[in-house]
Coordinates of N, CA and C in Angstrom, one line a residue:
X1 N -28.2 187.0 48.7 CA -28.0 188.1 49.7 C -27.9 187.6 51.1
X2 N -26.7 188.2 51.9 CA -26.7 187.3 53.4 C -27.1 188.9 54.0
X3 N -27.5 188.4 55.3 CA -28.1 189.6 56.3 C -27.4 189.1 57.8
X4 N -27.6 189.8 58.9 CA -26.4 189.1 59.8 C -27.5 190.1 61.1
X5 N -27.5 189.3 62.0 CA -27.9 190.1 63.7 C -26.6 189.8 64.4
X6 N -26.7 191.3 64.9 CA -25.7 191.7 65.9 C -25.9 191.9 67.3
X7 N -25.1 190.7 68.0 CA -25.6 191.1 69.4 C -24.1 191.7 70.2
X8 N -24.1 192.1 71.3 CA -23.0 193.0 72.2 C -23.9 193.5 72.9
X9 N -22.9 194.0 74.6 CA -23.6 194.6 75.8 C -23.3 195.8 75.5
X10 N -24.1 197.1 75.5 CA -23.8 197.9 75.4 C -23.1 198.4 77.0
X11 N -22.5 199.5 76.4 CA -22.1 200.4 77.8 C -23.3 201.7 78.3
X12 N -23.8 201.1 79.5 CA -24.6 201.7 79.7 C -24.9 203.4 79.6
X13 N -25.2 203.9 78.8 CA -25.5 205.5 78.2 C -24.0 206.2 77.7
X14 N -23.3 204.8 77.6 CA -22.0 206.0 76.5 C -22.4 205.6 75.2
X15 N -23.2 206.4 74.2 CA -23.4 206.3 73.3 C -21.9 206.3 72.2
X16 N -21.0 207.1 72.2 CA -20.2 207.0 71.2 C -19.5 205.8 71.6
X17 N -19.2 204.9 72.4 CA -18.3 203.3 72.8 C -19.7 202.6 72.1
X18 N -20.6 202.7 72.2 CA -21.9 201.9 71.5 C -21.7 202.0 70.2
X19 N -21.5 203.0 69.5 CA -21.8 203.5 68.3 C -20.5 203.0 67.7
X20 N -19.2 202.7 68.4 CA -18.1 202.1 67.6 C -18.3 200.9 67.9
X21 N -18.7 199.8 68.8 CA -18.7 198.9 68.8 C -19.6 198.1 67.8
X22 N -20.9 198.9 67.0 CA -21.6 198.8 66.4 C -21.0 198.8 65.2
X23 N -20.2 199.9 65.2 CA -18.7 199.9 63.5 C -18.8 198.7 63.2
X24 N -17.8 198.2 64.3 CA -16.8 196.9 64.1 C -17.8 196.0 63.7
X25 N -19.0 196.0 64.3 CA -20.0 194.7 63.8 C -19.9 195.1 62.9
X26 N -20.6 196.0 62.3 CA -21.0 196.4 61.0 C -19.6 196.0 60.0
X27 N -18.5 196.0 60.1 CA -17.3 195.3 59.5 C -17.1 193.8 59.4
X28 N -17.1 193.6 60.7 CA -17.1 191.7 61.0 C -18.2 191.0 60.0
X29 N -20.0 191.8 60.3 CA -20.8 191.3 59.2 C -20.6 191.1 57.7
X30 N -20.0 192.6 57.5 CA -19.7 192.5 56.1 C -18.3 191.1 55.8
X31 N -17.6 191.2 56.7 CA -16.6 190.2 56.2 C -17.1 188.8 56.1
X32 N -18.2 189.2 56.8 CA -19.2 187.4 56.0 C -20.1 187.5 55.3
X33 N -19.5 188.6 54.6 CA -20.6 188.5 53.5 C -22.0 189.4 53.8
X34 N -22.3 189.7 54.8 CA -23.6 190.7 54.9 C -23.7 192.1 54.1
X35 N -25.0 191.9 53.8 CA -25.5 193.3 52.8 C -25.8 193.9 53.9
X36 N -26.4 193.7 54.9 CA -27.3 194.4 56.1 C -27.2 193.8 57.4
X37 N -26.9 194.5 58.3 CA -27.0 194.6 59.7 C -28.1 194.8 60.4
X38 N -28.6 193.9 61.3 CA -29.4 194.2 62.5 C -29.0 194.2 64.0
X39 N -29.4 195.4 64.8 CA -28.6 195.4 66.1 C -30.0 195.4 67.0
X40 N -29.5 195.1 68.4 CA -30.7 194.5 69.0 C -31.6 196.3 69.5
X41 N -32.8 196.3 70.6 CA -33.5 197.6 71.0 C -32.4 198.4 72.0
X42 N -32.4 199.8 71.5 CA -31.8 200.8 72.0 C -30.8 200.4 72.4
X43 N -29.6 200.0 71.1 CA -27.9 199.5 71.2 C -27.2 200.6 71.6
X44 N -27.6 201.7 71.3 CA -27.0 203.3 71.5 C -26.9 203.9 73.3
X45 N -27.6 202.8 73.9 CA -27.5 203.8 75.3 C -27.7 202.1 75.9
X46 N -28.1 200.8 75.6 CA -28.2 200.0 76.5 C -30.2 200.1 76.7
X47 N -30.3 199.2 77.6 CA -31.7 199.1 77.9 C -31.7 199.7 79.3
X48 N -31.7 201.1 79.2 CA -31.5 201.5 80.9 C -32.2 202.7 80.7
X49 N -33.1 202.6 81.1 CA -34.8 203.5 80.9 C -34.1 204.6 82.2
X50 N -34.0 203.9 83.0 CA -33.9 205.6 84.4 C -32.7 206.6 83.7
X51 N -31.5 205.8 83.3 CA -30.2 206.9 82.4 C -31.1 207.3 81.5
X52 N -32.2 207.1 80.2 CA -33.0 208.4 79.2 C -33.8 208.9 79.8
X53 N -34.4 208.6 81.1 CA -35.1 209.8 81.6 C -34.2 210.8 82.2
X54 N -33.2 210.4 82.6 CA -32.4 211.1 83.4 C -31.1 212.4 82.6
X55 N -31.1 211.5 81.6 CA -30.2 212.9 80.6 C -31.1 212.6 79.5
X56 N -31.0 213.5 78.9 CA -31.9 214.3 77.7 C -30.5 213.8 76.4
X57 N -29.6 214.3 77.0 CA -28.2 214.1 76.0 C -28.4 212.9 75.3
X58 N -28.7 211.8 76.0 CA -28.6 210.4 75.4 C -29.7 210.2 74.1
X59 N -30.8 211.0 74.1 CA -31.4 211.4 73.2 C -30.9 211.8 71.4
X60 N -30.5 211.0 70.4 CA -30.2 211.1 69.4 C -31.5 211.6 68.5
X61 N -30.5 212.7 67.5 CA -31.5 213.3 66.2 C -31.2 212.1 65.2
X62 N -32.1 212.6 64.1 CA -32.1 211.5 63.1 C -30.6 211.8 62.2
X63 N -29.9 212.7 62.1 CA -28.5 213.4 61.4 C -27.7 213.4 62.4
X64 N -27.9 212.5 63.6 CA -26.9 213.3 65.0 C -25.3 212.8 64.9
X65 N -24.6 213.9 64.7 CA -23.2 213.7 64.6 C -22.1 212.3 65.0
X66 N -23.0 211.7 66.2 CA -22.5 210.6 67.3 C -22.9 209.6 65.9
X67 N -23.5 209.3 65.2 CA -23.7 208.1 64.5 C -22.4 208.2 63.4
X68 N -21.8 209.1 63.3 CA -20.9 209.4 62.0 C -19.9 207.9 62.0
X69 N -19.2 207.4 62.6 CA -18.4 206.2 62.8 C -19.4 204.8 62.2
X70 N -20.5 204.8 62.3 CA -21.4 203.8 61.9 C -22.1 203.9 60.7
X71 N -22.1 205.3 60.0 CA -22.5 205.8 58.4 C -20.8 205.2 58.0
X72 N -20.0 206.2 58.3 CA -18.4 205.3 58.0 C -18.1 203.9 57.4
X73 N -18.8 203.4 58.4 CA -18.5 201.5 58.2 C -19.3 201.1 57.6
X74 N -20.9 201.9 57.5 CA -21.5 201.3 56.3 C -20.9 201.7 54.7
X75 N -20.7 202.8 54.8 CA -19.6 203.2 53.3 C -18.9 202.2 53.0
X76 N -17.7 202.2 54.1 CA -16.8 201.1 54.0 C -17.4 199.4 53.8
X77 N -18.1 199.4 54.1 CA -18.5 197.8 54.4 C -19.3 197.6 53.1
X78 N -20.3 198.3 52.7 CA -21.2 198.7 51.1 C -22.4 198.0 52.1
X79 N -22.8 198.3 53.3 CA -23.8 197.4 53.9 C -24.8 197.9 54.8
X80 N -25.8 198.0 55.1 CA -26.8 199.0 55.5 C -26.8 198.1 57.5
X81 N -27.3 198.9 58.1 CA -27.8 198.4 59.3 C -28.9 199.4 59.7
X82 N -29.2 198.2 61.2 CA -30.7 198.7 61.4 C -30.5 199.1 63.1
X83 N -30.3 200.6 63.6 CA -29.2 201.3 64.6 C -30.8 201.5 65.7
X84 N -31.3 200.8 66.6 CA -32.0 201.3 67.8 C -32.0 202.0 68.5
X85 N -32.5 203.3 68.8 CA -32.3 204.6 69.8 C -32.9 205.0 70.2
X86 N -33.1 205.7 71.1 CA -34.2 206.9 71.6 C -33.7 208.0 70.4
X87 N -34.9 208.6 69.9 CA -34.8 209.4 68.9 C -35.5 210.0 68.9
X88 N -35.3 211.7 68.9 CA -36.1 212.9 69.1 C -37.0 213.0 68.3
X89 N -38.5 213.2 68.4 CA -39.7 213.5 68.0 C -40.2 214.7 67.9
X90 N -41.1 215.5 66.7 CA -41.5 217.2 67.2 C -42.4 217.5 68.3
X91 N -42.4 216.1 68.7 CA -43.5 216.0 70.3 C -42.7 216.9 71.4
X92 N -41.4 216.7 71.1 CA -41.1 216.5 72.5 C -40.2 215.8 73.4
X93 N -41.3 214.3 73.2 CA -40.9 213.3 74.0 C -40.3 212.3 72.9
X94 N -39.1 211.7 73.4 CA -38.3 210.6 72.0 C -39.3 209.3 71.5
X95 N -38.9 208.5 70.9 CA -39.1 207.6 69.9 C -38.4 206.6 70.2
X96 N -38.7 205.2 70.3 CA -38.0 203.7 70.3 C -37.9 204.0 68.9
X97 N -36.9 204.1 68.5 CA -36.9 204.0 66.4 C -35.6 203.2 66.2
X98 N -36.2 202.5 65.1 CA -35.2 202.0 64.4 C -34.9 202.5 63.1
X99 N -33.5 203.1 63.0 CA -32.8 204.2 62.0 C -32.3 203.2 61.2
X100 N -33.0 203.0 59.7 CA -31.9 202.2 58.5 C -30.8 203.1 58.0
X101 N -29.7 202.8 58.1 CA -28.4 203.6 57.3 C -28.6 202.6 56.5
X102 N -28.5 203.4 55.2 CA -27.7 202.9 53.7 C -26.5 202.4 53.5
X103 N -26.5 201.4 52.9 CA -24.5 201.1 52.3 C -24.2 202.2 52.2
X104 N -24.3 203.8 52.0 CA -24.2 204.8 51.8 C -24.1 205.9 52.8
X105 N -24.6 205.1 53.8 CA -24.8 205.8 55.1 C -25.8 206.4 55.6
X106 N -26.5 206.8 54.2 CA -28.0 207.9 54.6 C -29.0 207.3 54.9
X107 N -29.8 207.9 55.7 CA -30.6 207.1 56.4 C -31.9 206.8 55.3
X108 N -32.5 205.6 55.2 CA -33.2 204.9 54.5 C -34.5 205.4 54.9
X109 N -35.2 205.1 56.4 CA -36.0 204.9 56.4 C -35.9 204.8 58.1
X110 N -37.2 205.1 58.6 CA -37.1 204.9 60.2 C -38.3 204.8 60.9
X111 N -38.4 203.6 61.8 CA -39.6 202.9 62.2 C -39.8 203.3 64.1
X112 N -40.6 203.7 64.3 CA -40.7 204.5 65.8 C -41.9 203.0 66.3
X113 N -41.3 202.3 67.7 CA -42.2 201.3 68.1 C -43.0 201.8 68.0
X114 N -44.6 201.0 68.0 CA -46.0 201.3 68.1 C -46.2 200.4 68.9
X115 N -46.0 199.6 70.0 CA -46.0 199.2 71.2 C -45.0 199.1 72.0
X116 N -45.8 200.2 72.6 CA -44.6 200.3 74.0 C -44.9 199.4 75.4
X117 N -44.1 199.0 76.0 CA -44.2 198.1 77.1 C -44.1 198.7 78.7
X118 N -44.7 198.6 79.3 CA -44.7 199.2 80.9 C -44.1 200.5 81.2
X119 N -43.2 201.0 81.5 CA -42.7 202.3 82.2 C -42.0 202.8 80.7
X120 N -41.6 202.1 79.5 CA -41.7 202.4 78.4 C -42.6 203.8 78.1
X121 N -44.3 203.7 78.1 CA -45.0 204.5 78.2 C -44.9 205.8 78.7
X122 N -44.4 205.9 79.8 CA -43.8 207.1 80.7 C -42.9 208.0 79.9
X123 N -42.1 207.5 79.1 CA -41.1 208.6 78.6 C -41.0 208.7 77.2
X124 N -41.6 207.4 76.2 CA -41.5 207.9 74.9 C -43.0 207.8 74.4
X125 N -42.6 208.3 72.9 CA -43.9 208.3 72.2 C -44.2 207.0 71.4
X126 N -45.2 207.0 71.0 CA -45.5 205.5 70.6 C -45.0 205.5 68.9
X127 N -45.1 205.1 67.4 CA -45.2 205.4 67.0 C -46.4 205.2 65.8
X128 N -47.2 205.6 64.8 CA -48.1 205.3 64.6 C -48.1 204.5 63.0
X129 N -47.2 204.6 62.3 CA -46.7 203.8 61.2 C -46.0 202.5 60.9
X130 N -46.3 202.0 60.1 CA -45.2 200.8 59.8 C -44.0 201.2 59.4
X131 N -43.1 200.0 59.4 CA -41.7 200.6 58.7 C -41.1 199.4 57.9
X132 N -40.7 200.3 56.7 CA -40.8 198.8 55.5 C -39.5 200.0 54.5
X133 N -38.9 199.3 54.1 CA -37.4 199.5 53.1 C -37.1 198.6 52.4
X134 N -36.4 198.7 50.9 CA -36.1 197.7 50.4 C -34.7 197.7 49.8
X135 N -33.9 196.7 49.6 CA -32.5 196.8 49.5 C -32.3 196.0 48.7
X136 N -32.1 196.1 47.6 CA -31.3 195.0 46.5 C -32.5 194.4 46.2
X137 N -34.1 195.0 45.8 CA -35.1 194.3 45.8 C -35.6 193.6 46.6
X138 N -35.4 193.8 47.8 CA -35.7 192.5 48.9 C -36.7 193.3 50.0
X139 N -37.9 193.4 49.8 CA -38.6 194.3 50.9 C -38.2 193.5 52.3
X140 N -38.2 194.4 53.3 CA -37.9 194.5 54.6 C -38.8 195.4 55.2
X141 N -39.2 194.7 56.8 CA -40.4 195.3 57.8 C -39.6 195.1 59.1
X142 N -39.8 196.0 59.3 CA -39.3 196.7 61.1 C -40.2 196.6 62.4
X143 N -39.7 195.8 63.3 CA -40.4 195.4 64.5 C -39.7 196.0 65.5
X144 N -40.1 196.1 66.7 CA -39.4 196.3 67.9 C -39.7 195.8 69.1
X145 N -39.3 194.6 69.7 CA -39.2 193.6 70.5 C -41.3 193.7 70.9
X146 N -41.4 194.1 72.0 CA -43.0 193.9 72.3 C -43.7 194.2 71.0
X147 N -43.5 194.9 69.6 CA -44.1 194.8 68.5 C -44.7 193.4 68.1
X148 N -43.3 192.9 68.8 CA -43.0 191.6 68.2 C -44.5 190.5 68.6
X149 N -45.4 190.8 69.8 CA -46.0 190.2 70.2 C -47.7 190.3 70.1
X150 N -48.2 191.4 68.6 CA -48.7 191.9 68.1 C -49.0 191.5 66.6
X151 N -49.8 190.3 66.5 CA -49.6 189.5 65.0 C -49.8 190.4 63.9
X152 N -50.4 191.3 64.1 CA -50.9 192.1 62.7 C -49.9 193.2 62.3
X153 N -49.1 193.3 63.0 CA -47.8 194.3 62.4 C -46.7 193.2 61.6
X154 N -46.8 191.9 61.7 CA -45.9 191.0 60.9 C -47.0 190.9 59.3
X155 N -48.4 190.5 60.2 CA -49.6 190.3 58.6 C -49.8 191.5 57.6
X156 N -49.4 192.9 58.3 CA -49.5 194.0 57.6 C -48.4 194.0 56.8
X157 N -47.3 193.4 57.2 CA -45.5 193.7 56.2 C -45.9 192.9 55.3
X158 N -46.3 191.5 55.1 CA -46.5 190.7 54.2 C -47.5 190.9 53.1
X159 N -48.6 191.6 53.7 CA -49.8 192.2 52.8 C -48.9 192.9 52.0
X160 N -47.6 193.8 52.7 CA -47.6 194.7 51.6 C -46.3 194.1 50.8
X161 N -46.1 193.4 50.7 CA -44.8 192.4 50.2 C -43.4 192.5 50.5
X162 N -43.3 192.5 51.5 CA -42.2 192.0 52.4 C -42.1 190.6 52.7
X163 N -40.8 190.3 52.4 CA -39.9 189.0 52.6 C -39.4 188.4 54.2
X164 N -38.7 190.0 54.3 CA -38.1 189.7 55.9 C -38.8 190.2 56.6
X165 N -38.5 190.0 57.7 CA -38.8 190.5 59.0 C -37.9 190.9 60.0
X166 N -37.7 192.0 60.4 CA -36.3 192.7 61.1 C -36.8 192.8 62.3
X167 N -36.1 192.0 63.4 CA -36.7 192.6 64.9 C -35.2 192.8 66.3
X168 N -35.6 194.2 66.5 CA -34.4 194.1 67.3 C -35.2 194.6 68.6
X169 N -34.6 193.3 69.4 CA -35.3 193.2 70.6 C -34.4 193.4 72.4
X170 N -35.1 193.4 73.5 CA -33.9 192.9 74.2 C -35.2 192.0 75.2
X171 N -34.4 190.6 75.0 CA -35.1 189.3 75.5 C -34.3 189.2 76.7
X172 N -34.9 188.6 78.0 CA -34.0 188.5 79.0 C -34.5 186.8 79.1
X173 N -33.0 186.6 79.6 CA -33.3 184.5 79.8 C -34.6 184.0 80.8
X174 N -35.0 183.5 79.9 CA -36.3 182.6 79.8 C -37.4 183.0 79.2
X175 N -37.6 184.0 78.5 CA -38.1 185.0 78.1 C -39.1 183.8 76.6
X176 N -40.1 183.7 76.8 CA -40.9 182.5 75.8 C -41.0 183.0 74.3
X177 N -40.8 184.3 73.9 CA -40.7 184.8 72.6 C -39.9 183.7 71.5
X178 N -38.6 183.0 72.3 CA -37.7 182.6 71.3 C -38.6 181.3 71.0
X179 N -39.4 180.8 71.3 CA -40.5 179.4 71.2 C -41.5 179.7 70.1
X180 N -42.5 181.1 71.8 CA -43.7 181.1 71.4 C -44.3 182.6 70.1
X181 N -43.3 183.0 69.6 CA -43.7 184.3 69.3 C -42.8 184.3 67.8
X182 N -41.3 184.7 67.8 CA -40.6 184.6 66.4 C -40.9 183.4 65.7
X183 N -40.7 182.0 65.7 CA -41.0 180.9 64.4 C -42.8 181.6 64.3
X184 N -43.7 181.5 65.0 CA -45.1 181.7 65.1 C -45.2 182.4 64.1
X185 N -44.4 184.1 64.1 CA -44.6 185.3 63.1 C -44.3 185.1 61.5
X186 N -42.8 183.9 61.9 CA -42.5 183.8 60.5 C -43.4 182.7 59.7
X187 N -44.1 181.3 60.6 CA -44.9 180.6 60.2 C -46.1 181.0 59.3
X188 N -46.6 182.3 60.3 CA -47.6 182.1 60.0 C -47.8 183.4 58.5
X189 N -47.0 184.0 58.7 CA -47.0 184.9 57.1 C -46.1 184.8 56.4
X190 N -45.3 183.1 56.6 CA -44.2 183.2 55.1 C -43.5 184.1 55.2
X191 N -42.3 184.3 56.2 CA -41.9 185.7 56.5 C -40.3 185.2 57.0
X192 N -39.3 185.4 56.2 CA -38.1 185.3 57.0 C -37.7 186.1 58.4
X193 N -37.8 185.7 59.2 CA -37.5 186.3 60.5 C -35.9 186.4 61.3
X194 N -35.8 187.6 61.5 CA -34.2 188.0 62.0 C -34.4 188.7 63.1
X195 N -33.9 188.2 63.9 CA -33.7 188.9 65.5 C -31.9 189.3 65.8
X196 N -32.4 190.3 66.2 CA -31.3 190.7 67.0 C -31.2 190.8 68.8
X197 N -30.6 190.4 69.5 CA -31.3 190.2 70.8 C -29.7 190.5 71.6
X198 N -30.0 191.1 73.2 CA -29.0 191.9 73.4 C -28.8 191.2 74.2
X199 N -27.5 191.3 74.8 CA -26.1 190.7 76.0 C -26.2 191.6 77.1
X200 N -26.3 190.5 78.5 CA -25.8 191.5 79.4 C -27.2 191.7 80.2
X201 N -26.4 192.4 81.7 CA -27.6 192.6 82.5 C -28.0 193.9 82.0
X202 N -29.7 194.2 82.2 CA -29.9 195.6 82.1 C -31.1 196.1 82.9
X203 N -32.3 197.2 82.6 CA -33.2 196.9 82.9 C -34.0 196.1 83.3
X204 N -34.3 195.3 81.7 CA -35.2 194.5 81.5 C -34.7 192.8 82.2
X205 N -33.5 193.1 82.7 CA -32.6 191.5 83.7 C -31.5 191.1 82.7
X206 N -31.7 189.9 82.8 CA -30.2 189.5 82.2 C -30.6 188.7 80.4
X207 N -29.6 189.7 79.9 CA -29.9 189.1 78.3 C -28.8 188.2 78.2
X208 N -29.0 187.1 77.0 CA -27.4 186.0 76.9 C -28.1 186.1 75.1
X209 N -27.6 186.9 74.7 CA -28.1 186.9 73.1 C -29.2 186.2 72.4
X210 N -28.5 184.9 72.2 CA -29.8 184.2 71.0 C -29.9 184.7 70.0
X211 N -29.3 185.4 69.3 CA -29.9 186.1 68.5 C -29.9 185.2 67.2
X212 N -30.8 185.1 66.0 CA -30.9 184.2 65.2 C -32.2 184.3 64.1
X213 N -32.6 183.2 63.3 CA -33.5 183.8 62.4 C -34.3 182.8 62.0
X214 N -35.4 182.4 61.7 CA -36.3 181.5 61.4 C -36.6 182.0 59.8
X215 N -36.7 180.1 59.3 CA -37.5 180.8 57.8 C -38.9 180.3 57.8
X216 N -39.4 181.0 56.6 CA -40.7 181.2 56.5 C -41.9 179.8 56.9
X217 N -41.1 178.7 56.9 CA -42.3 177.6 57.7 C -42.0 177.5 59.3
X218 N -40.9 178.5 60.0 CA -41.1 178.8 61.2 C -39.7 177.6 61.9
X219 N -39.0 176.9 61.0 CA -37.9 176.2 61.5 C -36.7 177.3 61.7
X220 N -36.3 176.8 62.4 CA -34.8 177.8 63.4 C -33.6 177.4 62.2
X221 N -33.2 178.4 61.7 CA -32.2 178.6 60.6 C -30.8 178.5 61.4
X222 N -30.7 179.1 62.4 CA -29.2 179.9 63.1 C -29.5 180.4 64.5
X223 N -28.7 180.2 65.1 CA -28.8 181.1 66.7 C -27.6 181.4 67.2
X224 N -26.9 182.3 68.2 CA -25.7 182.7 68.5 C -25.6 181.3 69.2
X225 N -24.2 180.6 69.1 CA -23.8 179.6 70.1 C -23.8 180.1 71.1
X226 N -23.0 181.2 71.6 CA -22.9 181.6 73.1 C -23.2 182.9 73.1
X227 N -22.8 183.1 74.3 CA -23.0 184.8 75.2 C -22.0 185.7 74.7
X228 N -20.9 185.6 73.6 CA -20.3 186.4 73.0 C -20.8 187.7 72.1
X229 N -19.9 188.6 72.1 CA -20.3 189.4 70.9 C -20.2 189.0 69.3
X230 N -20.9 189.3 68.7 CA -20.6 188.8 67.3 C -21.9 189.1 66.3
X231 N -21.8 188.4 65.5 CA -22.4 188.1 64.6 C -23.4 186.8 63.9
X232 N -25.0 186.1 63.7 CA -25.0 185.5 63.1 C -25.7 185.9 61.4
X233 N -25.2 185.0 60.6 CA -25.8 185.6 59.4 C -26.6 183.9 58.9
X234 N -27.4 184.5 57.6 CA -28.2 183.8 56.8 C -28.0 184.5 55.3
X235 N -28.1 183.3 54.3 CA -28.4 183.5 53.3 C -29.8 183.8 52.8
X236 N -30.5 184.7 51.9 CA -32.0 184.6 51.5 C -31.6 184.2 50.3
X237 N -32.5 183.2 49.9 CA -32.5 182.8 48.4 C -32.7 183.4 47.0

């Protein structure tokens, strides 16, 4: 089974130019062979916190019509991905979630952060569950970038038998996670680790991808060579 992280700058709050450029990965992966897609935090609007306080619109449902082109390409592709959004809650206030579409399109399963990070706080809700799916036998656990910095949400996936580890993040350069945090999570619970990590200035400063995956003794498998959009994949054994 190959799995692939997707990195690309989003366009800041045009969610449908996000949501196709997300297709095409979701195509390109499969053409190397990927069963499943990972895209980095909140691919659907960019990392630009003052644009989701600022329109409500940017706010996606869990069935919202704007994803239709990325159910599409999972059909076409037979390959699931893992789509980052602000996502409406019966609170109210949205959700950092990460939405699994099925090779089928339908949505699998959906993981709402449970650590939120600075002005983060201010506008969404936390969420209070793990998030775990499994595809072709292969359990899978859902992170979201500051999750990432929280040991017991990686020791909790593993307790419950998970393999991988799915983290879609946005790291800005120099940012110590890619050292001190991803090999550490995978080291330390025997845990395949996959990041997805985003391009581009935003918020959180300037991303240059990286995106890549560590295996379970915490050595570096793969990493994007450059600051392009694309794709890296891995084989699981």
């Amino acid at each position: 089974m190959r799995i692939a992280a997707a990195q690309f700058e989003p366009v800041p709050g045009d969610v449908e130019a996000n949501v196709r450029a997300m297709a095409d990965l979701v195509r390109t992966a499969a053409g190397q062979g990927a069963r499943l897609v990972v895209f980095p935090e909140l691919s659907t609007t960019g990392y630009f916190l003052t644009l989701l306080a600022r329109d409500p619109a940017l706010v996606l449902d869990e069935d919202d019509a704007r994803l239709t082109p990325l159910r599409q390409a999972c059909r076409e592709a037979a390959a699931a991905a893992v789509v980052n959004a602000a996502v409406r809650t019966p609170s109210g206030r949205p959700a950092i979630s990460s939405l699994v579409l099925g090779p089928d399109g339908a949505l699998l399963t959906r993981y709402d952060k449970q650590h939120l990070h600075g002005v983060e706080n201010d506008l969404f809700l936390a969420g209070t569950r793990d998030g775990r799916f499994t595809l072709d036998g292969v359990g899978f656990a859902l992170a979201v970038c500051y999750d990432n910095r929280f040991p017991e949400l990686a020791a909790r996936a593993r307790a419950a038998g998970a393999t991988v580890y799915l983290a879609s993040s946005v790291l800005e350069v120099g940012n110590d996670s890619f050292e001190s945090v991803y090999p550490v999570r995978a080291r330390d619970n025997a845990l395949y680790v996959l990041l997805a990590n985003a391009l581009g200035t935003n918020e959180g400063g300037e991303c240059a991808g990286a995106s890549g995956a560590w295996s379970p003794d915490g050595t570096l498998l793969t990493t994007s060579p450059n600051t392009a959009p694309g794709c890296v994949t891995i084989s699981l054994p």
